[in-house]
PDB file of C-alpha atoms in Angstrom:
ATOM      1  CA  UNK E   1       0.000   0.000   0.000  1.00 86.00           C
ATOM      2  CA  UNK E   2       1.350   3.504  -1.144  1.00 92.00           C
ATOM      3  CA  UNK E   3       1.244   5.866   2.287  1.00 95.00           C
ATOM      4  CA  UNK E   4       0.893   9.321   2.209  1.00 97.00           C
ATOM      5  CA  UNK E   5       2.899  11.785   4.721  1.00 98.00           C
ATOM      6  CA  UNK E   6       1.228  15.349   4.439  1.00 98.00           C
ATOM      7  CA  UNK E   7       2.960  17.945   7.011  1.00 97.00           C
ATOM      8  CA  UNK E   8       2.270  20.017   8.728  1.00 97.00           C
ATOM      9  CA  UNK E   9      -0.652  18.898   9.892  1.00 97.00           C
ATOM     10  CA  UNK E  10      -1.114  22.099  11.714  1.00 97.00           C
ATOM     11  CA  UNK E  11      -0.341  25.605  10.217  1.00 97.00           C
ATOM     12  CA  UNK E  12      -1.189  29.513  11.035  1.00 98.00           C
ATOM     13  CA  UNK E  13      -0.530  32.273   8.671  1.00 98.00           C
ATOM     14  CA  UNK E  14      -0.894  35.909   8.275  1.00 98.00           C
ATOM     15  CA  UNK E  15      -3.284  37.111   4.976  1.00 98.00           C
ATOM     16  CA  UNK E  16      -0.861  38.138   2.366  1.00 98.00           C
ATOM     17  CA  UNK E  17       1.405  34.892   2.952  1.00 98.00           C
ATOM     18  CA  UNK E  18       2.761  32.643   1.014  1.00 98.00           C
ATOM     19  CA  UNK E  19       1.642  29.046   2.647  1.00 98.00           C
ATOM     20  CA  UNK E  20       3.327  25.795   1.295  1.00 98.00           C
ATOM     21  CA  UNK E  21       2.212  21.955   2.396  1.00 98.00           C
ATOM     22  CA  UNK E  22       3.715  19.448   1.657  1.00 98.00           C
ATOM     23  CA  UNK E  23       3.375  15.733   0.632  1.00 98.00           C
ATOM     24  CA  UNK E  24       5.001  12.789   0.667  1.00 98.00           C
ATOM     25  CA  UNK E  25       4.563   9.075  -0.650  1.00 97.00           C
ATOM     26  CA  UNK E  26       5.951   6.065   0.141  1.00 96.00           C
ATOM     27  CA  UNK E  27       6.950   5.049  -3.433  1.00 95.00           C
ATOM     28  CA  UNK E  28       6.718   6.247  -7.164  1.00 95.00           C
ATOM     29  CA  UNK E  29       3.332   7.762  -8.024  1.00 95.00           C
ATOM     30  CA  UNK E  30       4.410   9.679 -10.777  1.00 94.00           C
ATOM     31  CA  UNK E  31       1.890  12.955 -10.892  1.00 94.00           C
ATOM     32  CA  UNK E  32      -1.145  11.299  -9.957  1.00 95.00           C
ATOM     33  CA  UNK E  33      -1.594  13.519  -6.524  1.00 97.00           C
ATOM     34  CA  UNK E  34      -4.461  15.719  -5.798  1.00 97.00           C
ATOM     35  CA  UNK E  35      -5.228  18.556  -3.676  1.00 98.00           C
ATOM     36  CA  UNK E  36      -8.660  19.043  -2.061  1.00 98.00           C
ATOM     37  CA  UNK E  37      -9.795  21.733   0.685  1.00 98.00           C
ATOM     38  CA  UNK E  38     -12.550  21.006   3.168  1.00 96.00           C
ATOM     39  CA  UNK E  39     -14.172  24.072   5.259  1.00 96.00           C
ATOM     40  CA  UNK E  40     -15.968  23.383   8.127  1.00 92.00           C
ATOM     41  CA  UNK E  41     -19.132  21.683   7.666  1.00 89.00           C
ATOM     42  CA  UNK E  42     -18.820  21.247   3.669  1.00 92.00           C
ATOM     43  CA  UNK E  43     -17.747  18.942   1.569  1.00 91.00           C
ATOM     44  CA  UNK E  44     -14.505  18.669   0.411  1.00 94.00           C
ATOM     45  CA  UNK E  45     -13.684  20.626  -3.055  1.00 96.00           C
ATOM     46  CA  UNK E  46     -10.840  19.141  -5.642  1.00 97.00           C
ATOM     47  CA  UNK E  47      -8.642  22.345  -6.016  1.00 98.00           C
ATOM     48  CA  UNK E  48      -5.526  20.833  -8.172  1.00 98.00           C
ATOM     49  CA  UNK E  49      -5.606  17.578  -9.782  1.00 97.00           C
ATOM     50  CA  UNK E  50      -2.555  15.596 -11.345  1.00 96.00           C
ATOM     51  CA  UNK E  51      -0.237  17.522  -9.419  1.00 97.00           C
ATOM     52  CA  UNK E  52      -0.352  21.048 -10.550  1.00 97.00           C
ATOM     53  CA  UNK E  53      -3.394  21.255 -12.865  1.00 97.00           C
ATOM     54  CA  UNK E  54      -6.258  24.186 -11.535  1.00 98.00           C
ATOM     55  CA  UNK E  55      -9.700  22.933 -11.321  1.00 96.00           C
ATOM     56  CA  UNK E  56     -12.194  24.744 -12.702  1.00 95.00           C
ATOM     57  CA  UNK E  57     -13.162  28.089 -10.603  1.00 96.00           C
ATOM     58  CA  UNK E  58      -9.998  27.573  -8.512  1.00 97.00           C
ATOM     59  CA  UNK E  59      -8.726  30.557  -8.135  1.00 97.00           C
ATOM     60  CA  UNK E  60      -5.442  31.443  -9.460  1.00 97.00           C
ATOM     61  CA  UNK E  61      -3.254  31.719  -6.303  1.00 98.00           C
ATOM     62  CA  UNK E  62      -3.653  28.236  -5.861  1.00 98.00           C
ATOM     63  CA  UNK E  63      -0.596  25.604  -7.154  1.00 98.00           C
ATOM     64  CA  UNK E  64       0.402  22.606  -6.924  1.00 98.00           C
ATOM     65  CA  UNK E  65       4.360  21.028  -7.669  1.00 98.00           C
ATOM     66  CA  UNK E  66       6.202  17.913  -7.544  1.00 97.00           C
ATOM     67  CA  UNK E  67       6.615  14.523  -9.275  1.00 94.00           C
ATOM     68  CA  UNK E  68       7.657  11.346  -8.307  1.00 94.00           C
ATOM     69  CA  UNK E  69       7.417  11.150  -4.535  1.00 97.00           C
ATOM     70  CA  UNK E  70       7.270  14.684  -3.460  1.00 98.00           C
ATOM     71  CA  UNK E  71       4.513  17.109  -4.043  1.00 98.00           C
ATOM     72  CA  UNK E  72       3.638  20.726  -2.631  1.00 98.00           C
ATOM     73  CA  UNK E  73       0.679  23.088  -2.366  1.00 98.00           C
ATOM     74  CA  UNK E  74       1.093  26.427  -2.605  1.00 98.00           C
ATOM     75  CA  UNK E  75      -0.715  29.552  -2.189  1.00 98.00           C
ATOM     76  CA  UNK E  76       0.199  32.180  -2.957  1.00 98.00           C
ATOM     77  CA  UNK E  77      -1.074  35.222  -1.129  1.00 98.00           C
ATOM     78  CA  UNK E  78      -3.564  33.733   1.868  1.00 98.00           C
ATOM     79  CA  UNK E  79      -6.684  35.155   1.984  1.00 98.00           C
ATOM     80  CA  UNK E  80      -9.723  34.463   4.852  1.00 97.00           C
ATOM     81  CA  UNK E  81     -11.531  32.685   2.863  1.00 97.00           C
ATOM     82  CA  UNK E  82      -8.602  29.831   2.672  1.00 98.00           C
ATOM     83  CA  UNK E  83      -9.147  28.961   6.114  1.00 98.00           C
ATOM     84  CA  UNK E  84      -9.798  25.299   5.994  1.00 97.00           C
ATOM     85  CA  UNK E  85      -8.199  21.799   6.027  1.00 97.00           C
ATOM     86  CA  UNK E  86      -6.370  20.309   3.598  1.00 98.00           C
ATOM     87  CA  UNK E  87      -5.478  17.020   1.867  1.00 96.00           C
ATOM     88  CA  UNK E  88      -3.379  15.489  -0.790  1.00 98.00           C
ATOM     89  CA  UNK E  89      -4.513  12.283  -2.438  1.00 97.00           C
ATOM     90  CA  UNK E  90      -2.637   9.757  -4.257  1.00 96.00           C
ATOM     91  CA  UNK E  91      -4.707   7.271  -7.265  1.00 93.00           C
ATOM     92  CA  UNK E  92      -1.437   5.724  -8.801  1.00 87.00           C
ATOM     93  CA  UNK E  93      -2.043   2.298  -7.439  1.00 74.00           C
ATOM     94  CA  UNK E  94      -5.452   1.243  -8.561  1.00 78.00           C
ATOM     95  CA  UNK E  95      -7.266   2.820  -5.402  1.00 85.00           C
ATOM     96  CA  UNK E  96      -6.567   6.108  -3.432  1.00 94.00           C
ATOM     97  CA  UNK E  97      -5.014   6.970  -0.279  1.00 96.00           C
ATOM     98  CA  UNK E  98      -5.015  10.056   1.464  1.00 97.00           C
ATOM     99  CA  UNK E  99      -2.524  12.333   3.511  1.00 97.00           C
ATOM    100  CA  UNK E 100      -3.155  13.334   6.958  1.00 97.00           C
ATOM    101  CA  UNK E 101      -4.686  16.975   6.601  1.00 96.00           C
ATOM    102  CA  UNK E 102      -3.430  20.113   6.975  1.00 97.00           C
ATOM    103  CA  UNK E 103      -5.353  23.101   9.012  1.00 97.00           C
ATOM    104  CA  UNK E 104      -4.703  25.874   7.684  1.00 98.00           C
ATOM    105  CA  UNK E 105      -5.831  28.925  10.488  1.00 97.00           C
ATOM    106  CA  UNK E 106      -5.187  32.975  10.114  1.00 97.00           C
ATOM    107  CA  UNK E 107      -2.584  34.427  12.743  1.00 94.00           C
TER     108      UNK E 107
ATOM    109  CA  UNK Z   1     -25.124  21.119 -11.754  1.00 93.00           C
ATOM    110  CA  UNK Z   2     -24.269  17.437 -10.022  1.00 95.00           C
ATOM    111  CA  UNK Z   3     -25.186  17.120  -6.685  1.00 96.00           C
ATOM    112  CA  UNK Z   4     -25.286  14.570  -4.233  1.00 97.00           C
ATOM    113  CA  UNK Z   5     -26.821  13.508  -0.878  1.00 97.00           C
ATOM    114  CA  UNK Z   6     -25.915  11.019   1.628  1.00 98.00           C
ATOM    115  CA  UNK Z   7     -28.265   9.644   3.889  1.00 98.00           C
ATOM    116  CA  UNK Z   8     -29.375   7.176   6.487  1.00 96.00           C
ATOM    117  CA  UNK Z   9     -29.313   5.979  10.357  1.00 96.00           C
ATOM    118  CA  UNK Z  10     -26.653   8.548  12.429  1.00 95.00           C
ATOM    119  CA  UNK Z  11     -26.547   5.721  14.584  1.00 97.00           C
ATOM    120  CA  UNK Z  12     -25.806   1.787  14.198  1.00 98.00           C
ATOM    121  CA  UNK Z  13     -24.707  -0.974  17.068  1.00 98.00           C
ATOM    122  CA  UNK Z  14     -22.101  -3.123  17.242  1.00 97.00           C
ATOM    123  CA  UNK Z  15     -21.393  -6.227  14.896  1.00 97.00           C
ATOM    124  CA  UNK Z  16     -24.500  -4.427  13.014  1.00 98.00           C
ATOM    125  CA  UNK Z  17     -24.857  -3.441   8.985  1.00 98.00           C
ATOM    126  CA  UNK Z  18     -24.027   0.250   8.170  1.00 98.00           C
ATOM    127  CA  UNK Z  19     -26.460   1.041   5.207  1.00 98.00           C
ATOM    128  CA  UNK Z  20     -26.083   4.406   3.615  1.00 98.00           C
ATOM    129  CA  UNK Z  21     -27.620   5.854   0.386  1.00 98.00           C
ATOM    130  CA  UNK Z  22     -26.577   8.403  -2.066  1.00 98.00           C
ATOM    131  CA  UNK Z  23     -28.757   9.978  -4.183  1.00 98.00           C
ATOM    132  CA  UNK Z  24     -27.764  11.701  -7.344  1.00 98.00           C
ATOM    133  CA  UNK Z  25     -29.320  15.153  -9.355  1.00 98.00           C
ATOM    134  CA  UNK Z  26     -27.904  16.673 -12.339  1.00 97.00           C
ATOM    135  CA  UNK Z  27     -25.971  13.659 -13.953  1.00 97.00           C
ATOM    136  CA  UNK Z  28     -26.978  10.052 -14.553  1.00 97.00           C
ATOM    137  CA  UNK Z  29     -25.063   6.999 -12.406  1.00 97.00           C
ATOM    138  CA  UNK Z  30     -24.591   5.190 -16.004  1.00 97.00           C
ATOM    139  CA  UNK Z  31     -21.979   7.727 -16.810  1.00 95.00           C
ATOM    140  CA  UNK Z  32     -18.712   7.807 -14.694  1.00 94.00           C
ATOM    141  CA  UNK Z  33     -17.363   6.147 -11.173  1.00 96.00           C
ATOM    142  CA  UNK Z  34     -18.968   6.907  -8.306  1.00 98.00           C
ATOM    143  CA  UNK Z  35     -16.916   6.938  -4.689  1.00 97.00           C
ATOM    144  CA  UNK Z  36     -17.615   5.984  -0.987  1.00 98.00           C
ATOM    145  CA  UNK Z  37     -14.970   8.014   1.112  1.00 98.00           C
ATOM    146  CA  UNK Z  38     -14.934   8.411   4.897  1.00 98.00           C
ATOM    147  CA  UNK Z  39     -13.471  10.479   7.722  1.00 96.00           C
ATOM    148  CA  UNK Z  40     -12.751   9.743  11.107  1.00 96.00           C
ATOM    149  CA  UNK Z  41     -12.588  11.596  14.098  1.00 94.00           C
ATOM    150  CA  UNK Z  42      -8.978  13.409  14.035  1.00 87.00           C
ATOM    151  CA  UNK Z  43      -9.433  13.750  10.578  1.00 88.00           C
ATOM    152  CA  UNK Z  44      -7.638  10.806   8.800  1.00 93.00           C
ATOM    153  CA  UNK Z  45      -9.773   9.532   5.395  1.00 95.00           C
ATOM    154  CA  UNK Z  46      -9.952   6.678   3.616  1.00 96.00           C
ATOM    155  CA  UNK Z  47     -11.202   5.865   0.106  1.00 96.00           C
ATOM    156  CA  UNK Z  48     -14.089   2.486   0.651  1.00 97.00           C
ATOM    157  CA  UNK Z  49     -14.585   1.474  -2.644  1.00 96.00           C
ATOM    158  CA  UNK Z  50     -16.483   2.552  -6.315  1.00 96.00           C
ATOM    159  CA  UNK Z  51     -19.123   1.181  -8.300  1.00 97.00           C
ATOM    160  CA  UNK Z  52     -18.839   2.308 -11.841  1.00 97.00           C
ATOM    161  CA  UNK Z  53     -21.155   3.270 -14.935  1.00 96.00           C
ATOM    162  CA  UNK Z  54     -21.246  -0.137 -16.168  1.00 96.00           C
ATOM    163  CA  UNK Z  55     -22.475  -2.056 -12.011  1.00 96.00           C
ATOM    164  CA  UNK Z  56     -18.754  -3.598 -11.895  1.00 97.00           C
ATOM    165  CA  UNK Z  57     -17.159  -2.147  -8.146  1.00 96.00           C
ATOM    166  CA  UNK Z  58     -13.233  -1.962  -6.427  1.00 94.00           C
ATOM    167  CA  UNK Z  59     -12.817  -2.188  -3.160  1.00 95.00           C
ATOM    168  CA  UNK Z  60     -10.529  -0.895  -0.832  1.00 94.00           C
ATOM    169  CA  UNK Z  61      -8.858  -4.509   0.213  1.00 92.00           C
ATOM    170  CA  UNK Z  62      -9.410  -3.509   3.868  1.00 93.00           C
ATOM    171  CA  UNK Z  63     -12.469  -3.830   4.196  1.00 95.00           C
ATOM    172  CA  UNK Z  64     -13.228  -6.172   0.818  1.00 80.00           C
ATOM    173  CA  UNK Z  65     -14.622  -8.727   3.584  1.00 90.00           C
ATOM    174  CA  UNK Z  66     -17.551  -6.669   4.938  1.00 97.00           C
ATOM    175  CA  UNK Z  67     -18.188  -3.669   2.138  1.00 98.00           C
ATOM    176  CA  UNK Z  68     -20.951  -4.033  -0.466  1.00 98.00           C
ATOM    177  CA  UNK Z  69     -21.894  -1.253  -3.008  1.00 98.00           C
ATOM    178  CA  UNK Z  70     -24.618  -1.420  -5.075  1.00 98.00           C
ATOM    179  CA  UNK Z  71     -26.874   0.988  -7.389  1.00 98.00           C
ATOM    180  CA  UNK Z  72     -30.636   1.315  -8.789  1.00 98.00           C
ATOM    181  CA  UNK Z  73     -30.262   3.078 -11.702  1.00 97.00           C
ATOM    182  CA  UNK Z  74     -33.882   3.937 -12.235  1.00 97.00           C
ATOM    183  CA  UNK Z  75     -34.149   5.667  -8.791  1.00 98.00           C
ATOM    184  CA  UNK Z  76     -30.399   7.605 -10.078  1.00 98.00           C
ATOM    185  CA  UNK Z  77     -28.846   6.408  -6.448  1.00 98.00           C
ATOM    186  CA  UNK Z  78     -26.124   4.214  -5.674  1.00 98.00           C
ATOM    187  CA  UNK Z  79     -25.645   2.842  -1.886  1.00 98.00           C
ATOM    188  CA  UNK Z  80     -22.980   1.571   0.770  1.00 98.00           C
ATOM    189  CA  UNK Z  81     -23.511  -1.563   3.283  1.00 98.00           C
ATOM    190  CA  UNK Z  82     -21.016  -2.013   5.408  1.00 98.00           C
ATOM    191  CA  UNK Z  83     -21.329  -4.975   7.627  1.00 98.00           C
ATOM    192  CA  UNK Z  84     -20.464  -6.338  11.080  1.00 97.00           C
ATOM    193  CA  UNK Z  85     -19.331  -2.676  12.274  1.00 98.00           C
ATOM    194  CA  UNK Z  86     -17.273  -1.934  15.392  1.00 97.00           C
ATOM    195  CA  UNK Z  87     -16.780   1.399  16.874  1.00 97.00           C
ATOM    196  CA  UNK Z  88     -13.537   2.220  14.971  1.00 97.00           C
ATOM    197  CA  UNK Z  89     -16.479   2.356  11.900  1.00 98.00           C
ATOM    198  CA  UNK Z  90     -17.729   5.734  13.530  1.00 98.00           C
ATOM    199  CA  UNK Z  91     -16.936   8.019  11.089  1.00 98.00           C
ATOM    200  CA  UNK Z  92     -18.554  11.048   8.404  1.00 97.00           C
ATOM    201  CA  UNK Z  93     -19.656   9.120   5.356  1.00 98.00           C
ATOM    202  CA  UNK Z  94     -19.279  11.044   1.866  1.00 98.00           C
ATOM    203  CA  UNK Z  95     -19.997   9.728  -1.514  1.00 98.00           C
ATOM    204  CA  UNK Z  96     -18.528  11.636  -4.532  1.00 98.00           C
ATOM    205  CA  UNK Z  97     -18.226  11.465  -8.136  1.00 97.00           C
ATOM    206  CA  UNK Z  98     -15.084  10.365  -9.734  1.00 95.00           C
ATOM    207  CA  UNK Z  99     -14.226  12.257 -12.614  1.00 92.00           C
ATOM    208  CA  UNK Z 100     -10.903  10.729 -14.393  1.00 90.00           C
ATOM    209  CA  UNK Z 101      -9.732   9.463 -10.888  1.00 92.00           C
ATOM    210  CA  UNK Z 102     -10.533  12.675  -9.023  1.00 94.00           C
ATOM    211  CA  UNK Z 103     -13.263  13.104  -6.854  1.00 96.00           C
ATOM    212  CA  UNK Z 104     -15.082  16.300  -8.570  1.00 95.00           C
ATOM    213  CA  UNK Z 105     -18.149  16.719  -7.138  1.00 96.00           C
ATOM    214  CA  UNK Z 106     -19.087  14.996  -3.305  1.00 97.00           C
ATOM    215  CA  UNK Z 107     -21.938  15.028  -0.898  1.00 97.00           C
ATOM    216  CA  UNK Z 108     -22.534  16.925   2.557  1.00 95.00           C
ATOM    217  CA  UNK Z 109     -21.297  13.985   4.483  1.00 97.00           C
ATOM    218  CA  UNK Z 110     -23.414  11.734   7.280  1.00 97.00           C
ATOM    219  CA  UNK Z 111     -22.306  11.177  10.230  1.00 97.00           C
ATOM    220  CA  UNK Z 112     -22.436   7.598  11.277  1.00 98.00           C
ATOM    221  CA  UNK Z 113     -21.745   6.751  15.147  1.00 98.00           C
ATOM    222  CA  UNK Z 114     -20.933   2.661  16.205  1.00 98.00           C
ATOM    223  CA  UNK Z 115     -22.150   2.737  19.668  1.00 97.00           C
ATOM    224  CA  UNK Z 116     -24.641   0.677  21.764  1.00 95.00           C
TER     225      UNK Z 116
END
């Protein structure tokens, strides 16, 4: 089974920053990560698919980087309405396994 | 637009069958995969298993022994049975659509608690 490290898994951040998670597997899954963010009491929403590609409506300041075994979010300038948790997800090997979470609070 | 809705009991005992629906709008079940995903308490998820457009399903191998999920296409809903549930089962319940291997559009989540 592939595993998925995501860190931090706790993170607070001033509007205007520049926020980066990260994500690690356990072996080879080539760009086949996602990104999704989850507010409190939604559903989750796909924000980057096959590791840096924008779903639609995403806004720009969202990004995604990596190959192989690494992979990192980015955004670029935080804004309020960013607050949330975060997750990678990996669908290399036939099924899908997630990271931990990140949440992501304002200082 | 696709939307989707979980639902069913909040609450299920011990060594019990978990039975959740999901009911689709917007975009037929014969078209595409379709996802059960859950999330504990402390926030760790897991993907359960897919049925796709055709009635074939994957499961996640952990729980390949007790998961079921089925559809009926006429009522544009597909559902999750889970059997012989312990508490660790206590989790929020999404399904979602799965759109080239991402999961593009998902439900509210239900809340399902394993307790006597």
């Amino acid at each position: 089974d592939i595993q998925m490290t995501q860190s931090p898994s706790f993170l607070s951040a001033s509007v205007g920053d520049r926020v980066t998670i990260n994500c690690k597997a356990s072996q080879n899954i080539n760009k086949y990560l996602d990104w999704y963010q989850q507010k409190l009491g939604e559903a989750p929403k796909l924000l980057i698919y096959n590791t840096n590609s924008l779903h639609t409506g995403i806004p720009s300041r969202f990004s995604g980087s990596g190959s192989g075994t690494d992979f990192t979010l980015t955004i670029s300038s935080l804004q309020p309405e960013d607050v949330a948790t975060y997750f990678c997800l990996q669908h290399n090997s036939g099924s899908w396994t997630f990271g931990g979470g990140t949440k992501l609070e304002l200082k | 637009e696709v939307q989707l809705q979980e639902s069913g009991p909040g609450l299920v005992k011990p060594s019990q069958s978990l039975s959740l629906t999901c009911s689709v709008t917007g975009y037929s079940i014969t078209s595409n995969y379709w996802g059960w995903i859950r999330k504990f308490p402390g926030n760790k998820m897991e993907w359960m298993g897919y049925i796709s457009y055709s009635g074939s399903t994957s499961y996640n191998p952990s729980l390949k022994s007790r998961i079921s999920i089925t559809r009926d296409t006429s009522k544009n809903q597909f559902f999750l049975q889970l059997n012989s549930v312990t508490t660790e089962d206590t989790a929020t319940y999404y399904c979602a659509r799965v759109l080239h291997f991402h999961f593009d559009y998902w439900g509210q989540g239900v809340m399902v608690t394993v307790s006597s």
